[in-house]
Structures are given as C-alpha cells and as structure tokens.
Short mmCIF file of N, CA and C in Angstrom, two decimals:
data_model
loop_
_atom_site.label_atom_id
_atom_site.label_comp_id
_atom_site.label_asym_id
_atom_site.label_seq_id
_atom_site.Cartn_x
_atom_site.Cartn_y
_atom_site.Cartn_z
N MET A 1 0.82 -1.20 0.00
CA MET A 1 0.00 0.00 0.00
C MET A 1 0.86 1.26 0.00
N ASN A 2 1.97 1.22 0.74
CA ASN A 2 2.85 2.39 0.80
C ASN A 2 3.48 2.70 -0.55
N THR A 3 3.76 1.69 -1.33
CA THR A 3 4.36 1.90 -2.65
C THR A 3 3.37 2.59 -3.58
N ALA A 4 2.12 2.17 -3.54
CA ALA A 4 1.09 2.78 -4.39
C ALA A 4 0.89 4.24 -4.00
N LEU A 5 0.87 4.50 -2.70
CA LEU A 5 0.71 5.87 -2.22
C LEU A 5 1.89 6.75 -2.66
N ALA A 6 3.07 6.20 -2.60
CA ALA A 6 4.27 6.94 -3.02
C ALA A 6 4.21 7.26 -4.52
N ILE A 7 3.77 6.30 -5.32
CA ILE A 7 3.67 6.52 -6.76
C ILE A 7 2.64 7.60 -7.06
N VAL A 8 1.49 7.55 -6.39
CA VAL A 8 0.44 8.55 -6.60
C VAL A 8 0.94 9.94 -6.19
N LEU A 9 1.63 10.03 -5.07
CA LEU A 9 2.16 11.32 -4.62
C LEU A 9 3.20 11.88 -5.59
N ILE A 10 4.03 11.00 -6.14
CA ILE A 10 5.03 11.45 -7.12
C ILE A 10 4.34 11.98 -8.37
N ILE A 11 3.34 11.29 -8.85
CA ILE A 11 2.62 11.73 -10.04
C ILE A 11 1.92 13.07 -9.78
N VAL A 12 1.28 13.20 -8.63
CA VAL A 12 0.60 14.46 -8.28
C VAL A 12 1.62 15.59 -8.17
N ALA A 13 2.76 15.33 -7.57
CA ALA A 13 3.80 16.36 -7.44
C ALA A 13 4.32 16.78 -8.82
N LEU A 14 4.49 15.84 -9.73
CA LEU A 14 4.93 16.18 -11.09
C LEU A 14 3.91 17.04 -11.81
N ILE A 15 2.64 16.72 -11.68
CA ILE A 15 1.59 17.49 -12.34
C ILE A 15 1.53 18.90 -11.77
N VAL A 16 1.56 19.02 -10.44
CA VAL A 16 1.52 20.33 -9.80
C VAL A 16 2.76 21.15 -10.20
N GLY A 17 3.91 20.53 -10.25
CA GLY A 17 5.13 21.22 -10.65
C GLY A 17 5.08 21.70 -12.09
N ALA A 18 4.53 20.87 -12.97
CA ALA A 18 4.43 21.26 -14.39
C ALA A 18 3.47 22.43 -14.56
N VAL A 19 2.33 22.38 -13.91
CA VAL A 19 1.35 23.46 -14.01
C VAL A 19 1.91 24.74 -13.40
N GLY A 20 2.52 24.63 -12.23
CA GLY A 20 3.11 25.80 -11.59
C GLY A 20 4.24 26.39 -12.42
N GLY A 21 5.08 25.54 -12.99
CA GLY A 21 6.18 26.01 -13.83
C GLY A 21 5.67 26.72 -15.08
N PHE A 22 4.60 26.20 -15.66
CA PHE A 22 4.02 26.83 -16.85
C PHE A 22 3.56 28.25 -16.54
N PHE A 23 2.82 28.41 -15.45
CA PHE A 23 2.30 29.74 -15.12
C PHE A 23 3.41 30.70 -14.71
N LEU A 24 4.41 30.22 -14.00
CA LEU A 24 5.54 31.09 -13.65
C LEU A 24 6.31 31.52 -14.89
N ALA A 25 6.55 30.60 -15.81
CA ALA A 25 7.25 30.94 -17.04
C ALA A 25 6.44 31.92 -17.88
N ARG A 26 5.12 31.73 -17.94
CA ARG A 26 4.25 32.62 -18.70
C ARG A 26 4.30 34.03 -18.11
N GLN A 27 4.22 34.13 -16.80
CA GLN A 27 4.25 35.43 -16.13
C GLN A 27 5.59 36.12 -16.37
N TYR A 28 6.68 35.37 -16.31
CA TYR A 28 8.01 35.93 -16.54
C TYR A 28 8.14 36.46 -17.97
N MET A 29 7.67 35.69 -18.94
CA MET A 29 7.77 36.11 -20.34
C MET A 29 6.91 37.35 -20.61
N MET A 30 5.73 37.43 -20.04
CA MET A 30 4.89 38.62 -20.23
C MET A 30 5.57 39.85 -19.66
N LYS A 31 6.18 39.71 -18.49
CA LYS A 31 6.89 40.83 -17.87
C LYS A 31 8.10 41.22 -18.71
N TYR A 32 8.83 40.23 -19.21
CA TYR A 32 10.02 40.50 -20.03
C TYR A 32 9.65 41.22 -21.31
N LEU A 33 8.60 40.78 -21.99
CA LEU A 33 8.19 41.41 -23.24
C LEU A 33 7.64 42.81 -23.01
N LYS A 34 7.03 43.05 -21.86
CA LYS A 34 6.55 44.39 -21.57
C LYS A 34 7.71 45.34 -21.32
N GLU A 35 8.74 44.87 -20.62
CA GLU A 35 9.91 45.71 -20.34
C GLU A 35 10.82 45.85 -21.55
N ASN A 36 10.90 44.84 -22.40
CA ASN A 36 11.78 44.83 -23.57
C ASN A 36 10.96 44.49 -24.81
N PRO A 37 10.24 45.46 -25.33
CA PRO A 37 9.39 45.15 -26.49
C PRO A 37 10.23 44.73 -27.70
N PRO A 38 9.66 43.86 -28.54
CA PRO A 38 10.42 43.36 -29.68
C PRO A 38 10.70 44.44 -30.74
N ILE A 39 9.91 45.50 -30.77
CA ILE A 39 10.13 46.59 -31.72
C ILE A 39 10.38 47.87 -30.94
N ASN A 40 11.50 48.52 -31.20
CA ASN A 40 11.79 49.79 -30.54
C ASN A 40 11.73 50.92 -31.56
N GLU A 41 12.00 52.13 -31.14
CA GLU A 41 11.87 53.30 -32.01
C GLU A 41 12.84 53.26 -33.19
N ASP A 42 14.06 52.78 -32.96
CA ASP A 42 15.03 52.71 -34.05
C ASP A 42 14.58 51.74 -35.14
N MET A 43 14.05 50.61 -34.74
CA MET A 43 13.55 49.64 -35.72
C MET A 43 12.37 50.22 -36.49
N LEU A 44 11.53 50.95 -35.79
CA LEU A 44 10.37 51.57 -36.44
C LEU A 44 10.80 52.61 -37.47
N ARG A 45 11.79 53.42 -37.11
CA ARG A 45 12.32 54.40 -38.06
C ARG A 45 12.88 53.72 -39.30
N MET A 46 13.62 52.63 -39.09
CA MET A 46 14.21 51.92 -40.21
C MET A 46 13.12 51.33 -41.12
N MET A 47 12.07 50.77 -40.52
CA MET A 47 10.98 50.21 -41.32
C MET A 47 10.27 51.29 -42.13
N MET A 48 10.02 52.43 -41.51
CA MET A 48 9.35 53.52 -42.23
C MET A 48 10.23 54.04 -43.36
N THR A 49 11.53 54.12 -43.13
CA THR A 49 12.45 54.57 -44.16
C THR A 49 12.48 53.58 -45.33
N GLN A 50 12.45 52.29 -45.02
CA GLN A 50 12.45 51.28 -46.08
C GLN A 50 11.17 51.34 -46.90
N MET A 51 10.08 51.79 -46.29
CA MET A 51 8.82 51.91 -47.02
C MET A 51 8.76 53.20 -47.83
N GLY A 52 9.82 53.99 -47.77
CA GLY A 52 9.88 55.20 -48.58
C GLY A 52 9.36 56.44 -47.88
N ARG A 53 9.24 56.39 -46.56
CA ARG A 53 8.78 57.56 -45.80
C ARG A 53 9.92 58.09 -44.96
N LYS A 54 9.95 59.38 -44.79
CA LYS A 54 10.91 60.00 -43.88
C LYS A 54 10.13 60.33 -42.61
N PRO A 55 10.23 59.48 -41.60
CA PRO A 55 9.40 59.68 -40.40
C PRO A 55 9.90 60.84 -39.54
N SER A 56 8.95 61.61 -39.04
CA SER A 56 9.29 62.64 -38.07
C SER A 56 9.25 62.01 -36.68
N GLU A 57 9.81 62.71 -35.73
CA GLU A 57 9.83 62.19 -34.36
C GLU A 57 8.41 62.02 -33.83
N LYS A 58 7.53 62.93 -34.20
CA LYS A 58 6.13 62.87 -33.77
C LYS A 58 5.46 61.61 -34.31
N GLN A 59 5.70 61.28 -35.58
CA GLN A 59 5.11 60.08 -36.16
C GLN A 59 5.60 58.81 -35.47
N VAL A 60 6.89 58.78 -35.18
CA VAL A 60 7.47 57.61 -34.52
C VAL A 60 6.85 57.44 -33.14
N ARG A 61 6.74 58.52 -32.40
CA ARG A 61 6.16 58.45 -31.05
C ARG A 61 4.69 58.04 -31.10
N GLN A 62 3.94 58.54 -32.10
CA GLN A 62 2.54 58.17 -32.23
C GLN A 62 2.38 56.68 -32.50
N VAL A 63 3.17 56.17 -33.41
CA VAL A 63 3.08 54.74 -33.73
C VAL A 63 3.47 53.89 -32.53
N MET A 64 4.51 54.29 -31.83
CA MET A 64 4.94 53.54 -30.64
C MET A 64 3.86 53.56 -29.56
N SER A 65 3.22 54.71 -29.36
CA SER A 65 2.17 54.78 -28.35
C SER A 65 0.97 53.94 -28.75
N GLN A 66 0.65 53.91 -30.06
CA GLN A 66 -0.45 53.07 -30.52
C GLN A 66 -0.13 51.59 -30.31
N MET A 67 1.11 51.21 -30.59
CA MET A 67 1.50 49.82 -30.39
C MET A 67 1.45 49.45 -28.91
N ASN A 68 1.93 50.34 -28.05
CA ASN A 68 1.89 50.07 -26.61
C ASN A 68 0.46 49.99 -26.10
N LYS A 69 -0.41 50.87 -26.59
CA LYS A 69 -1.81 50.85 -26.18
C LYS A 69 -2.48 49.55 -26.61
N ALA A 70 -2.20 49.10 -27.83
CA ALA A 70 -2.78 47.85 -28.32
C ALA A 70 -2.29 46.67 -27.49
N THR A 71 -1.02 46.67 -27.13
CA THR A 71 -0.47 45.60 -26.31
C THR A 71 -1.12 45.59 -24.94
N ASP A 72 -1.28 46.77 -24.33
CA ASP A 72 -1.91 46.86 -23.02
C ASP A 72 -3.36 46.38 -23.06
N GLN A 73 -4.07 46.72 -24.13
CA GLN A 73 -5.46 46.27 -24.26
C GLN A 73 -5.53 44.76 -24.40
N GLN A 74 -4.62 44.17 -25.15
CA GLN A 74 -4.61 42.72 -25.30
C GLN A 74 -4.30 42.04 -23.98
N LEU A 75 -3.35 42.59 -23.23
CA LEU A 75 -3.03 42.02 -21.93
C LEU A 75 -4.19 42.19 -20.97
N GLY A 76 -4.88 43.31 -21.05
CA GLY A 76 -6.04 43.54 -20.19
C GLY A 76 -7.16 42.56 -20.47
N LYS A 77 -7.40 42.27 -21.73
CA LYS A 77 -8.43 41.31 -22.10
C LYS A 77 -8.07 39.91 -21.61
N LYS A 78 -6.78 39.56 -21.72
CA LYS A 78 -6.35 38.22 -21.28
C LYS A 78 -6.45 38.11 -19.77
N ASN A 79 -6.13 39.18 -19.04
CA ASN A 79 -6.19 39.13 -17.58
C ASN A 79 -7.61 39.07 -17.07
N LYS A 80 -8.59 39.64 -17.81
CA LYS A 80 -9.97 39.61 -17.37
C LYS A 80 -10.61 38.26 -17.53
N LYS A 81 -10.10 37.45 -18.46
CA LYS A 81 -10.69 36.13 -18.72
C LYS A 81 -10.43 35.16 -17.62
#
C-alpha cells in the first residue's frame, strides 16, 4: 500500500510542478516582453524609411504609443478572462 501511495504522490507532485512552472514561465515572459518590447523606435524608423517615408519624431512616437496601447489592451483582455 505504501508503494502505491508513493507513486500517486510522485505523479501528483509532477503534475503540480508542471502546471506551476508553466504559469511562472508565462508570467516571466509577459513581464520580459513588456519591459523589452520586440520593436523599438530605431527599428520603427528603419521600417518607415524602407517603405519610402521619412518619419518625423512625432510620427514615430505616435506609432509607438499606438502599439503600446494595443499591447496593453490585449493584456487587459487576457487578464480579465
């Protein structure tokens, strides 16, 4: 009986550890991406220049704020669910 109980406890511990690890890793990645966005202002300027536009500082800031707002809204929707 003790062996069966030990096996069940090991399986339960593995499941709890996997679920806990998943949520901790997810939280860490969300925080990392919020602090270090994949697109920064320099990359945005380069993309606009490649498209044939000469971006002003105001345009770059507007696009960055729109991207940040969209990201915050997506995170807000996910957190409410």
